[in-house]
Amino acid sequence: MKYIDEFQDPELARRLLDDIHATVTRPWALMEVCGGQTHTIIRHGIDQLLPDQVELIHGPGCPVCVTPLEVIDKALEIASRPGVIFCSFGDMLRVPGTDRDLFRVRSEGGDVRVVYSPLDALRIAQQNPQQQVVFFGIGFETTAPPNAMTVYQASKLGIRNFSLLVSHVRVPPAIEAIMQSPSCRVQGFLAAGHVCSVMGVGEYPELAERFKVPIVVTGFEPLDILEGVRRTVRQLERGEHRVENAYQRAVRPEGNPAAQAMLEDVFEVTDRAWRGIGTIARSGWKLSERYREFDAEQRFSVSGIRTLEPAACRAGEVLQGLLKPHECEAFGTTCTPRNPLGATMVSSEGACAAYYLYRRLDLNPAPARLEASPLV
Amino acid sequence: MSPAARDLLQAPDFSSWTCPAPLRDQPRVVMGHGGGGAMSAELVQHVFAPAFGGAVLAQLGDAAAVTLGGVRLAFSTDTFVVRPLFFPGGCIGDLAVNGTVNDLAMSGARAAYLSCGFILEEGVELSVLGRIAEALGAAARAAGVEVATGDTKVVEAGHGDGVFINTAGIGLIPDGVDLRPQRVVPGDVVIVSGEIGVHGVAIMSVREGLEFGVEIESDCAALGGLVEAMLAVTPDLHVLRDPTRGGLAASLNEIAAAAGVGVVVQERAVPVPPPVANACAILGLDPMYVANEGKLVAFVPREHAEAVLAAMRAHPLGAGAAVIGEAVPEHPGMVVARTGLGGTRVVDLPIGEQLPRIC
């Protein structure tokens, strides 16, 4: 399949792996920022194929995982109200709030709908003028522009029954926060290609220089990841710390100016809480003054939210790369995707879910008969 | 950075980083209970099976194998709630026939008679119902099965989704045929009859208005003839499943669990058509979990595998048949995929329905 098959080619992967094995002389710890990268790594077993000296630390880049519980509880509260159509991307529906999730709200009579584009939510608003339509706007620089576009369109078209519950976050301040943590072990970053395709790479040279870390922009297919690892390791072995773009088929240095303009028009940078990590200065977006009327939190005056998080889960450490999912006592026992203690286990991009879904076998006796049978 | 963030990052207090309570015990039915995965299984296991009792139900197969008057019958029922009612490659009418025919076929039986129950929502156009009935009749004739009895109920507007159809069917199980997961042994070869994920993506493309470059048509088809062709090679097939809801992953997991064997799948051997792979890549779905309506997965004794594969490929509905893996003694109950790059991963039972991811 064009654009996918060629980035999963086993022969090319073998060559990249050989190069990485030949380059590495000592241990290095690299962080892949995005949950999509984490899933590619674990799903294809890339971490099993890398030299033992190359450790991949899983970063905080899962938008579902880092959305604060308080925001999820606000979503549940708004979605429960009569006269509200609550629209969300699918993977938020199963994320537990304090005492329920959006699926449960729907089973209790709430009008919760899965959409594939925020503009679908706007269309629903146009079709249901008597009802309030709310879109759950979460995610990184990737989902923020289309969500901003929705508000822009709503304003332009005079659609007053639409609003956005905003919890958008930005990657560079998170990288900065991780590097400033005294317990940080990260020596190089695989930056998220889709974020850079929007924002460009302009925010990274200063970070690479300040923290003396190589930052390599990578895509999401197995060969993208391997090429990112190869370039990062090569820099580390040479004592370099530059920004490299290994995802040139999607990322231009300047990013997508139109998307950036949309973000600048509709949003303004704000301090933002990250679930499991805490508040990071200037790490998020909120609606700018001009569009404040489309802010669901204001429109529904959601207050008095009391979150309750029992102390069983160590997702915060996982999100900061301080703990591998399987090193948590609850992993695979009291915490599974069916019975999640934390968002990192329930989210489709969460590191814990990736380990549980794809790597659980490693915790059991290794399979002895994985060789291809003559018929395969 | 705010002082609060700095405090958190510099003096980590892991006890404050906590997560919400589990939601395992849903007090109400949610969509995942009908997804064909772990939640569906729990519903059957904890609600229906204890209430109904019965040794036959405990088989928990797609169809029940029963003996009546000395004759071995396969007996099955299925309910169809697809939206939209018409989709590329079929409609709820032929789906309702093929679904039950295939459930019977998976026990080796050729369907003989079907019942057909309609639940109609007030307001449905009769022309729509007529088209569905025509399609249902045509599918029955094509499958060589007779609709022998039926029922109609109408619910008030807003209490249904247009048309719901339940079909039940019976068929004869040929002598010498005994298809059930307990017969699977390590060394069995796993074969699929063709490209997977087509029906689920076809439905999703029309339901959600998504376009993937080319129109994807459902693979909806009756598999009785294909199964007969396979049984003609040897009646000693071990188990057959049609991987509908929950996809190939759910079927393989159910068989692995019931048989007490491990299953190893060679990921690159699993046939996935490019438009399905593209759609899944865009939506963040795994084709192994996407529903099919005209495919089967077979566990075949190794010595018969080549001949069965050849017979399948000679049949129009098995032209794309492929060996995808084998049953192994290790990791019993678990399905493991060998990735294209040489790593391994677990292919889990889906929980509820697959959810498209955010980005």
mmCIF file of N, CA and C in Angstrom, chain A residues 197-303:
data_model
loop_
_atom_site.group_PDB
_atom_site.id
_atom_site.type_symbol
_atom_site.label_atom_id
_atom_site.label_comp_id
_atom_site.label_asym_id
_atom_site.label_seq_id
_atom_site.Cartn_x
_atom_site.Cartn_y
_atom_site.Cartn_z
ATOM 1 N N SER A 197 4.300 19.039 11.703
ATOM 2 C CA SER A 197 3.724 19.370 10.400
ATOM 3 C C SER A 197 2.810 20.588 10.519
ATOM 4 N N VAL A 198 2.292 20.823 11.710
ATOM 5 C CA VAL A 198 1.482 22.019 11.946
ATOM 6 C C VAL A 198 2.360 23.190 12.385
ATOM 7 N N MET A 199 3.198 22.944 13.377
ATOM 8 C CA MET A 199 3.903 24.049 14.029
ATOM 9 C C MET A 199 5.296 24.313 13.457
ATOM 10 N N GLY A 200 5.773 23.385 12.581
ATOM 11 C CA GLY A 200 7.145 23.535 12.101
ATOM 12 C C GLY A 200 8.130 23.118 13.171
ATOM 13 N N VAL A 201 9.408 23.412 12.945
ATOM 14 C CA VAL A 201 10.413 22.973 13.912
ATOM 15 C C VAL A 201 11.030 24.154 14.656
ATOM 16 N N GLY A 202 10.469 25.333 14.451
ATOM 17 C CA GLY A 202 11.069 26.548 14.985
ATOM 18 C C GLY A 202 11.197 26.597 16.493
ATOM 19 N N GLU A 203 10.336 25.848 17.190
ATOM 20 C CA GLU A 203 10.391 25.924 18.654
ATOM 21 C C GLU A 203 11.473 25.027 19.245
ATOM 22 N N TYR A 204 12.085 24.165 18.424
ATOM 23 C CA TYR A 204 12.962 23.137 18.976
ATOM 24 C C TYR A 204 14.448 23.484 19.106
ATOM 25 N N PRO A 205 15.045 24.279 18.190
ATOM 26 C CA PRO A 205 16.496 24.525 18.324
ATOM 27 C C PRO A 205 16.893 25.084 19.687
ATOM 28 N N GLU A 206 16.064 25.966 20.218
ATOM 29 C CA GLU A 206 16.410 26.559 21.518
ATOM 30 C C GLU A 206 16.411 25.493 22.622
ATOM 31 N N LEU A 207 15.426 24.563 22.519
ATOM 32 C CA LEU A 207 15.363 23.482 23.520
ATOM 33 C C LEU A 207 16.564 22.553 23.378
ATOM 34 N N ALA A 208 16.907 22.211 22.130
ATOM 35 C CA ALA A 208 18.035 21.311 21.894
ATOM 36 C C ALA A 208 19.325 21.918 22.432
ATOM 37 N N GLU A 209 19.459 23.225 22.227
ATOM 38 C CA GLU A 209 20.675 23.896 22.672
ATOM 39 C C GLU A 209 20.721 24.015 24.195
ATOM 40 N N ARG A 210 19.577 24.426 24.762
ATOM 41 C CA ARG A 210 19.552 24.687 26.204
ATOM 42 C C ARG A 210 19.789 23.411 27.007
ATOM 43 N N PHE A 211 19.161 22.302 26.555
ATOM 44 C CA PHE A 211 19.276 21.070 27.339
ATOM 45 C C PHE A 211 20.290 20.091 26.743
ATOM 46 N N LYS A 212 20.969 20.521 25.702
ATOM 47 C CA LYS A 212 22.009 19.692 25.061
ATOM 48 C C LYS A 212 21.446 18.322 24.662
ATOM 49 N N VAL A 213 20.270 18.331 24.057
ATOM 50 C CA VAL A 213 19.659 17.070 23.605
ATOM 51 C C VAL A 213 19.392 17.118 22.105
ATOM 52 N N PRO A 214 19.730 16.057 21.409
ATOM 53 C CA PRO A 214 19.274 15.971 20.026
ATOM 54 C C PRO A 214 17.764 15.809 19.968
ATOM 55 N N ILE A 215 17.151 16.479 19.005
ATOM 56 C CA ILE A 215 15.709 16.333 18.789
ATOM 57 C C ILE A 215 15.508 15.977 17.317
ATOM 58 N N VAL A 216 14.983 14.798 17.059
ATOM 59 C CA VAL A 216 14.781 14.354 15.683
ATOM 60 C C VAL A 216 13.286 14.195 15.430
ATOM 61 N N VAL A 217 12.789 14.935 14.464
ATOM 62 C CA VAL A 217 11.360 14.863 14.124
ATOM 63 C C VAL A 217 11.111 13.569 13.352
ATOM 64 N N THR A 218 10.180 12.758 13.820
ATOM 65 C CA THR A 218 9.921 11.472 13.158
ATOM 66 C C THR A 218 8.436 11.281 12.885
ATOM 67 N N GLY A 219 8.172 10.378 11.955
ATOM 68 C CA GLY A 219 6.798 9.985 11.654
ATOM 69 C C GLY A 219 6.378 8.801 12.506
ATOM 70 N N PHE A 220 5.422 8.050 11.990
ATOM 71 C CA PHE A 220 4.749 7.074 12.847
ATOM 72 C C PHE A 220 4.800 5.641 12.339
ATOM 73 N N GLU A 221 5.402 5.448 11.172
ATOM 74 C CA GLU A 221 5.555 4.088 10.676
ATOM 75 C C GLU A 221 6.849 3.503 11.235
ATOM 76 N N PRO A 222 6.960 2.173 11.224
ATOM 77 C CA PRO A 222 8.135 1.555 11.834
ATOM 78 C C PRO A 222 9.467 2.095 11.304
ATOM 79 N N LEU A 223 9.565 2.284 9.980
ATOM 80 C CA LEU A 223 10.832 2.787 9.449
ATOM 81 C C LEU A 223 11.088 4.224 9.884
ATOM 82 N N ASP A 224 10.019 5.008 10.040
ATOM 83 C CA ASP A 224 10.183 6.379 10.558
ATOM 84 C C ASP A 224 10.825 6.341 11.944
ATOM 85 N N ILE A 225 10.305 5.468 12.776
ATOM 86 C CA ILE A 225 10.810 5.380 14.149
ATOM 87 C C ILE A 225 12.280 4.937 14.134
ATOM 88 N N LEU A 226 12.571 3.911 13.333
ATOM 89 C CA LEU A 226 13.949 3.405 13.296
ATOM 90 C C LEU A 226 14.902 4.469 12.767
ATOM 91 N N GLU A 227 14.465 5.198 11.753
ATOM 92 C CA GLU A 227 15.324 6.261 11.224
ATOM 93 C C GLU A 227 15.522 7.348 12.279
ATOM 94 N N GLY A 228 14.478 7.660 13.030
ATOM 95 C CA GLY A 228 14.603 8.639 14.105
ATOM 96 C C GLY A 228 15.587 8.181 15.170
ATOM 97 N N VAL A 229 15.474 6.920 15.544
ATOM 98 C CA VAL A 229 16.401 6.367 16.547
ATOM 99 C C VAL A 229 17.826 6.414 15.998
ATOM 100 N N ARG A 230 17.965 6.018 14.737
ATOM 101 C CA ARG A 230 19.304 5.971 14.130
ATOM 102 C C ARG A 230 19.954 7.357 14.162
ATOM 103 N N ARG A 231 19.184 8.360 13.774
ATOM 104 C CA ARG A 231 19.755 9.713 13.728
ATOM 105 C C ARG A 231 20.046 10.242 15.132
ATOM 106 N N THR A 232 19.156 9.951 16.073
ATOM 107 C CA THR A 232 19.365 10.442 17.436
ATOM 108 C C THR A 232 20.605 9.802 18.047
ATOM 109 N N VAL A 233 20.716 8.479 17.866
ATOM 110 C CA VAL A 233 21.865 7.770 18.428
ATOM 111 C C VAL A 233 23.163 8.264 17.785
ATOM 112 N N ARG A 234 23.087 8.496 16.486
ATOM 113 C CA ARG A 234 24.298 8.975 15.803
ATOM 114 C C ARG A 234 24.747 10.316 16.387
ATOM 115 N N GLN A 235 23.808 11.220 16.615
ATOM 116 C CA GLN A 235 24.154 12.506 17.234
ATOM 117 C C GLN A 235 24.743 12.306 18.622
ATOM 118 N N LEU A 236 24.095 11.462 19.400
ATOM 119 C CA LEU A 236 24.557 11.260 20.778
ATOM 120 C C LEU A 236 25.979 10.687 20.794
ATOM 121 N N GLU A 237 26.211 9.729 19.918
ATOM 122 C CA GLU A 237 27.538 9.109 19.881
ATOM 123 C C GLU A 237 28.605 10.138 19.479
ATOM 124 N N ARG A 238 28.199 11.127 18.681
ATOM 125 C CA ARG A 238 29.154 12.149 18.234
ATOM 126 C C ARG A 238 29.185 13.360 19.157
ATOM 127 N N GLY A 239 28.372 13.333 20.190
ATOM 128 C CA GLY A 239 28.325 14.468 21.100
ATOM 129 C C GLY A 239 27.607 15.676 20.516
ATOM 130 N N GLU A 240 26.688 15.432 19.585
ATOM 131 C CA GLU A 240 25.961 16.545 18.958
ATOM 132 C C GLU A 240 24.570 16.685 19.573
ATOM 133 N N HIS A 241 23.983 17.843 19.356
ATOM 134 C CA HIS A 241 22.614 18.043 19.850
ATOM 135 C C HIS A 241 21.897 19.038 18.953
ATOM 136 N N ARG A 242 21.508 18.534 17.794
ATOM 137 C CA ARG A 242 20.849 19.367 16.801
ATOM 138 C C ARG A 242 19.394 18.942 16.643
ATOM 139 N N VAL A 243 18.667 19.793 15.935
ATOM 140 C CA VAL A 243 17.315 19.415 15.512
ATOM 141 C C VAL A 243 17.422 18.872 14.096
ATOM 142 N N GLU A 244 16.892 17.684 13.878
ATOM 143 C CA GLU A 244 16.883 17.092 12.543
ATOM 144 C C GLU A 244 15.457 16.747 12.158
ATOM 145 N N ASN A 245 15.190 16.884 10.899
ATOM 146 C CA ASN A 245 13.855 16.534 10.400
ATOM 147 C C ASN A 245 13.947 15.237 9.597
ATOM 148 N N ALA A 246 13.536 14.148 10.220
ATOM 149 C CA ALA A 246 13.551 12.851 9.532
ATOM 150 C C ALA A 246 12.169 12.521 8.970
ATOM 151 N N TYR A 247 11.321 13.507 8.862
ATOM 152 C CA TYR A 247 9.939 13.286 8.397
ATOM 153 C C TYR A 247 9.621 14.330 7.339
ATOM 154 N N GLN A 248 10.554 14.468 6.402
ATOM 155 C CA GLN A 248 10.420 15.567 5.449
ATOM 156 C C GLN A 248 9.240 15.400 4.505
ATOM 157 N N ARG A 249 8.747 14.176 4.385
ATOM 158 C CA ARG A 249 7.603 14.023 3.487
ATOM 159 C C ARG A 249 6.354 14.678 4.055
ATOM 160 N N ALA A 250 6.351 15.003 5.318
ATOM 161 C CA ALA A 250 5.171 15.637 5.923
ATOM 162 C C ALA A 250 5.485 16.974 6.583
ATOM 163 N N VAL A 251 6.730 17.168 6.991
ATOM 164 C CA VAL A 251 7.042 18.340 7.819
ATOM 165 C C VAL A 251 7.909 19.330 7.055
ATOM 166 N N ARG A 252 7.370 20.527 6.879
ATOM 167 C CA ARG A 252 8.184 21.613 6.356
ATOM 168 C C ARG A 252 8.702 22.418 7.550
ATOM 169 N N PRO A 253 9.878 23.012 7.417
ATOM 170 C CA PRO A 253 10.450 23.712 8.589
ATOM 171 C C PRO A 253 9.494 24.744 9.177
ATOM 172 N N GLU A 254 8.761 25.411 8.285
ATOM 173 C CA GLU A 254 7.869 26.463 8.789
ATOM 174 C C GLU A 254 6.505 25.917 9.218
ATOM 175 N N GLY A 255 6.269 24.630 9.010
ATOM 176 C CA GLY A 255 4.986 24.053 9.407
ATOM 177 C C GLY A 255 3.871 24.461 8.462
ATOM 178 N N ASN A 256 2.708 24.605 9.010
ATOM 179 C CA ASN A 256 1.520 24.965 8.228
ATOM 180 C C ASN A 256 1.050 26.354 8.668
ATOM 181 N N PRO A 257 1.460 27.398 7.928
ATOM 182 C CA PRO A 257 1.154 28.774 8.367
ATOM 183 C C PRO A 257 -0.351 29.034 8.500
ATOM 184 N N ALA A 258 -1.142 28.427 7.633
ATOM 185 C CA ALA A 258 -2.589 28.675 7.713
ATOM 186 C C ALA A 258 -3.149 28.136 9.029
ATOM 187 N N ALA A 259 -2.685 26.923 9.416
ATOM 188 C CA ALA A 259 -3.152 26.348 10.682
ATOM 189 C C ALA A 259 -2.675 27.194 11.862
ATOM 190 N N GLN A 260 -1.437 27.662 11.756
ATOM 191 C CA GLN A 260 -0.910 28.490 12.846
ATOM 192 C C GLN A 260 -1.718 29.794 12.973
ATOM 193 N N ALA A 261 -2.071 30.360 11.821
ATOM 194 C CA ALA A 261 -2.856 31.602 11.849
ATOM 195 C C ALA A 261 -4.216 31.366 12.500
ATOM 196 N N MET A 262 -4.789 30.201 12.198
ATOM 197 C CA MET A 262 -6.090 29.873 12.784
ATOM 198 C C MET A 262 -5.964 29.739 14.308
ATOM 199 N N LEU A 263 -4.891 29.063 14.736
ATOM 200 C CA LEU A 263 -4.668 28.917 16.175
ATOM 201 C C LEU A 263 -4.517 30.288 16.833
ATOM 202 N N GLU A 264 -3.745 31.136 16.177
ATOM 203 C CA GLU A 264 -3.470 32.441 16.768
ATOM 204 C C GLU A 264 -4.730 33.289 16.864
ATOM 205 N N ASP A 265 -5.593 33.114 15.899
ATOM 206 C CA ASP A 265 -6.820 33.909 15.883
ATOM 207 C C ASP A 265 -7.794 33.454 16.972
ATOM 208 N N VAL A 266 -7.933 32.163 17.110
ATOM 209 C CA VAL A 266 -9.012 31.634 17.961
ATOM 210 C C VAL A 266 -8.550 31.372 19.401
ATOM 211 N N PHE A 267 -7.298 30.964 19.541
ATOM 212 C CA PHE A 267 -6.810 30.587 20.872
ATOM 213 C C PHE A 267 -5.790 31.580 21.398
ATOM 214 N N GLU A 268 -5.548 31.505 22.702
ATOM 215 C CA GLU A 268 -4.386 32.172 23.272
ATOM 216 C C GLU A 268 -3.706 31.210 24.241
ATOM 217 N N VAL A 269 -2.409 31.361 24.347
ATOM 218 C CA VAL A 269 -1.629 30.437 25.174
ATOM 219 C C VAL A 269 -1.960 30.665 26.643
ATOM 220 N N THR A 270 -2.035 29.566 27.371
ATOM 221 C CA THR A 270 -2.375 29.650 28.791
ATOM 222 C C THR A 270 -1.643 28.554 29.563
ATOM 223 N N ASP A 271 -1.562 28.703 30.873
ATOM 224 C CA ASP A 271 -1.061 27.608 31.704
ATOM 225 C C ASP A 271 -2.082 26.486 31.633
ATOM 226 N N ARG A 272 -1.622 25.252 31.641
ATOM 227 C CA ARG A 272 -2.562 24.147 31.480
ATOM 228 C C ARG A 272 -2.141 22.974 32.375
ATOM 229 N N ALA A 273 -3.117 22.391 33.034
ATOM 230 C CA ALA A 273 -2.847 21.211 33.863
ATOM 231 C C ALA A 273 -2.737 19.983 32.969
ATOM 232 N N TRP A 274 -1.750 19.143 33.240
ATOM 233 C CA TRP A 274 -1.589 17.863 32.554
ATOM 234 C C TRP A 274 -1.866 16.766 33.568
ATOM 235 N N ARG A 275 -2.746 15.892 33.218
ATOM 236 C CA ARG A 275 -3.062 14.816 34.155
ATOM 237 C C ARG A 275 -1.798 14.005 34.470
ATOM 238 N N GLY A 276 -1.574 13.800 35.733
ATOM 239 C CA GLY A 276 -0.434 12.998 36.156
ATOM 240 C C GLY A 276 0.861 13.765 36.208
ATOM 241 N N ILE A 277 0.877 14.979 35.699
ATOM 242 C CA ILE A 277 2.126 15.733 35.669
ATOM 243 C C ILE A 277 1.995 17.017 36.468
ATOM 244 N N GLY A 278 0.888 17.698 36.316
ATOM 245 C CA GLY A 278 0.684 18.952 37.021
ATOM 246 C C GLY A 278 0.568 20.093 36.037
ATOM 247 N N THR A 279 0.480 21.287 36.563
ATOM 248 C CA THR A 279 0.330 22.448 35.692
ATOM 249 C C THR A 279 1.680 22.841 35.112
ATOM 250 N N ILE A 280 1.690 23.048 33.815
ATOM 251 C CA ILE A 280 2.906 23.495 33.142
ATOM 252 C C ILE A 280 2.596 24.846 32.507
ATOM 253 N N ALA A 281 3.474 25.819 32.808
ATOM 254 C CA ALA A 281 3.229 27.183 32.335
ATOM 255 C C ALA A 281 3.179 27.236 30.813
ATOM 256 N N ARG A 282 2.259 27.993 30.298
ATOM 257 C CA ARG A 282 2.129 28.268 28.869
ATOM 258 C C ARG A 282 2.088 26.994 28.021
ATOM 259 N N SER A 283 1.554 25.946 28.581
ATOM 260 C CA SER A 283 1.565 24.665 27.875
ATOM 261 C C SER A 283 0.223 24.327 27.237
ATOM 262 N N GLY A 284 -0.689 25.271 27.197
ATOM 263 C CA GLY A 284 -1.979 24.944 26.604
ATOM 264 C C GLY A 284 -2.594 26.132 25.900
ATOM 265 N N TRP A 285 -3.766 25.893 25.369
ATOM 266 C CA TRP A 285 -4.528 26.959 24.737
ATOM 267 C C TRP A 285 -5.905 27.072 25.375
ATOM 268 N N LYS A 286 -6.403 28.293 25.382
ATOM 269 C CA LYS A 286 -7.813 28.531 25.700
ATOM 270 C C LYS A 286 -8.363 29.466 24.627
ATOM 271 N N LEU A 287 -9.656 29.581 24.577
ATOM 272 C CA LEU A 287 -10.258 30.457 23.580
ATOM 273 C C LEU A 287 -9.871 31.905 23.863
ATOM 274 N N SER A 288 -9.526 32.616 22.814
ATOM 275 C CA SER A 288 -9.154 34.018 23.003
ATOM 276 C C SER A 288 -10.403 34.848 23.309
ATOM 277 N N GLU A 289 -10.157 36.046 23.781
ATOM 278 C CA GLU A 289 -11.240 36.895 24.263
ATOM 279 C C GLU A 289 -12.351 37.021 23.219
ATOM 280 N N ARG A 290 -11.943 37.154 21.972
ATOM 281 C CA ARG A 290 -12.904 37.381 20.908
ATOM 282 C C ARG A 290 -13.903 36.218 20.764
ATOM 283 N N TYR A 291 -13.448 35.020 21.123
ATOM 284 C CA TYR A 291 -14.301 33.835 20.927
ATOM 285 C C TYR A 291 -14.785 33.243 22.259
ATOM 286 N N ARG A 292 -14.620 34.006 23.313
ATOM 287 C CA ARG A 292 -14.907 33.465 24.655
ATOM 288 C C ARG A 292 -16.353 32.989 24.775
ATOM 289 N N GLU A 293 -17.240 33.586 23.984
ATOM 290 C CA GLU A 293 -18.657 33.177 24.084
ATOM 291 C C GLU A 293 -18.861 31.727 23.666
ATOM 292 N N PHE A 294 -17.872 31.147 22.961
ATOM 293 C CA PHE A 294 -17.995 29.752 22.531
ATOM 294 C C PHE A 294 -17.364 28.779 23.533
ATOM 295 N N ASP A 295 -16.998 29.296 24.692
ATOM 296 C CA ASP A 295 -16.360 28.463 25.703
ATOM 297 C C ASP A 295 -17.437 27.709 26.505
ATOM 298 N N ALA A 296 -17.440 26.398 26.381
ATOM 299 C CA ALA A 296 -18.487 25.601 27.054
ATOM 300 C C ALA A 296 -18.433 25.743 28.566
ATOM 301 N N GLU A 297 -17.220 25.902 29.102
ATOM 302 C CA GLU A 297 -17.124 26.022 30.567
ATOM 303 C C GLU A 297 -17.872 27.250 31.056
ATOM 304 N N GLN A 298 -17.785 28.318 30.295
ATOM 305 C CA GLN A 298 -18.500 29.536 30.690
ATOM 306 C C GLN A 298 -19.997 29.400 30.421
ATOM 307 N N ARG A 299 -20.305 28.842 29.266
ATOM 308 C CA ARG A 299 -21.719 28.774 28.883
ATOM 309 C C ARG A 299 -22.514 27.919 29.861
ATOM 310 N N PHE A 300 -21.880 26.874 30.353
ATOM 311 C CA PHE A 300 -22.613 25.953 31.237
ATOM 312 C C PHE A 300 -22.242 26.146 32.702
ATOM 313 N N SER A 301 -21.414 27.181 32.949
ATOM 314 C CA SER A 301 -20.942 27.472 34.312
ATOM 315 C C SER A 301 -20.765 26.179 35.122
ATOM 316 N N VAL A 302 -19.858 25.370 34.641
ATOM 317 C CA VAL A 302 -19.579 24.107 35.325
ATOM 318 C C VAL A 302 -18.680 24.406 36.517
ATOM 319 N N SER A 303 -19.252 24.324 37.654
ATOM 320 C CA SER A 303 -18.434 24.567 38.848
ATOM 321 C C SER A 303 -18.813 23.516 39.885
#
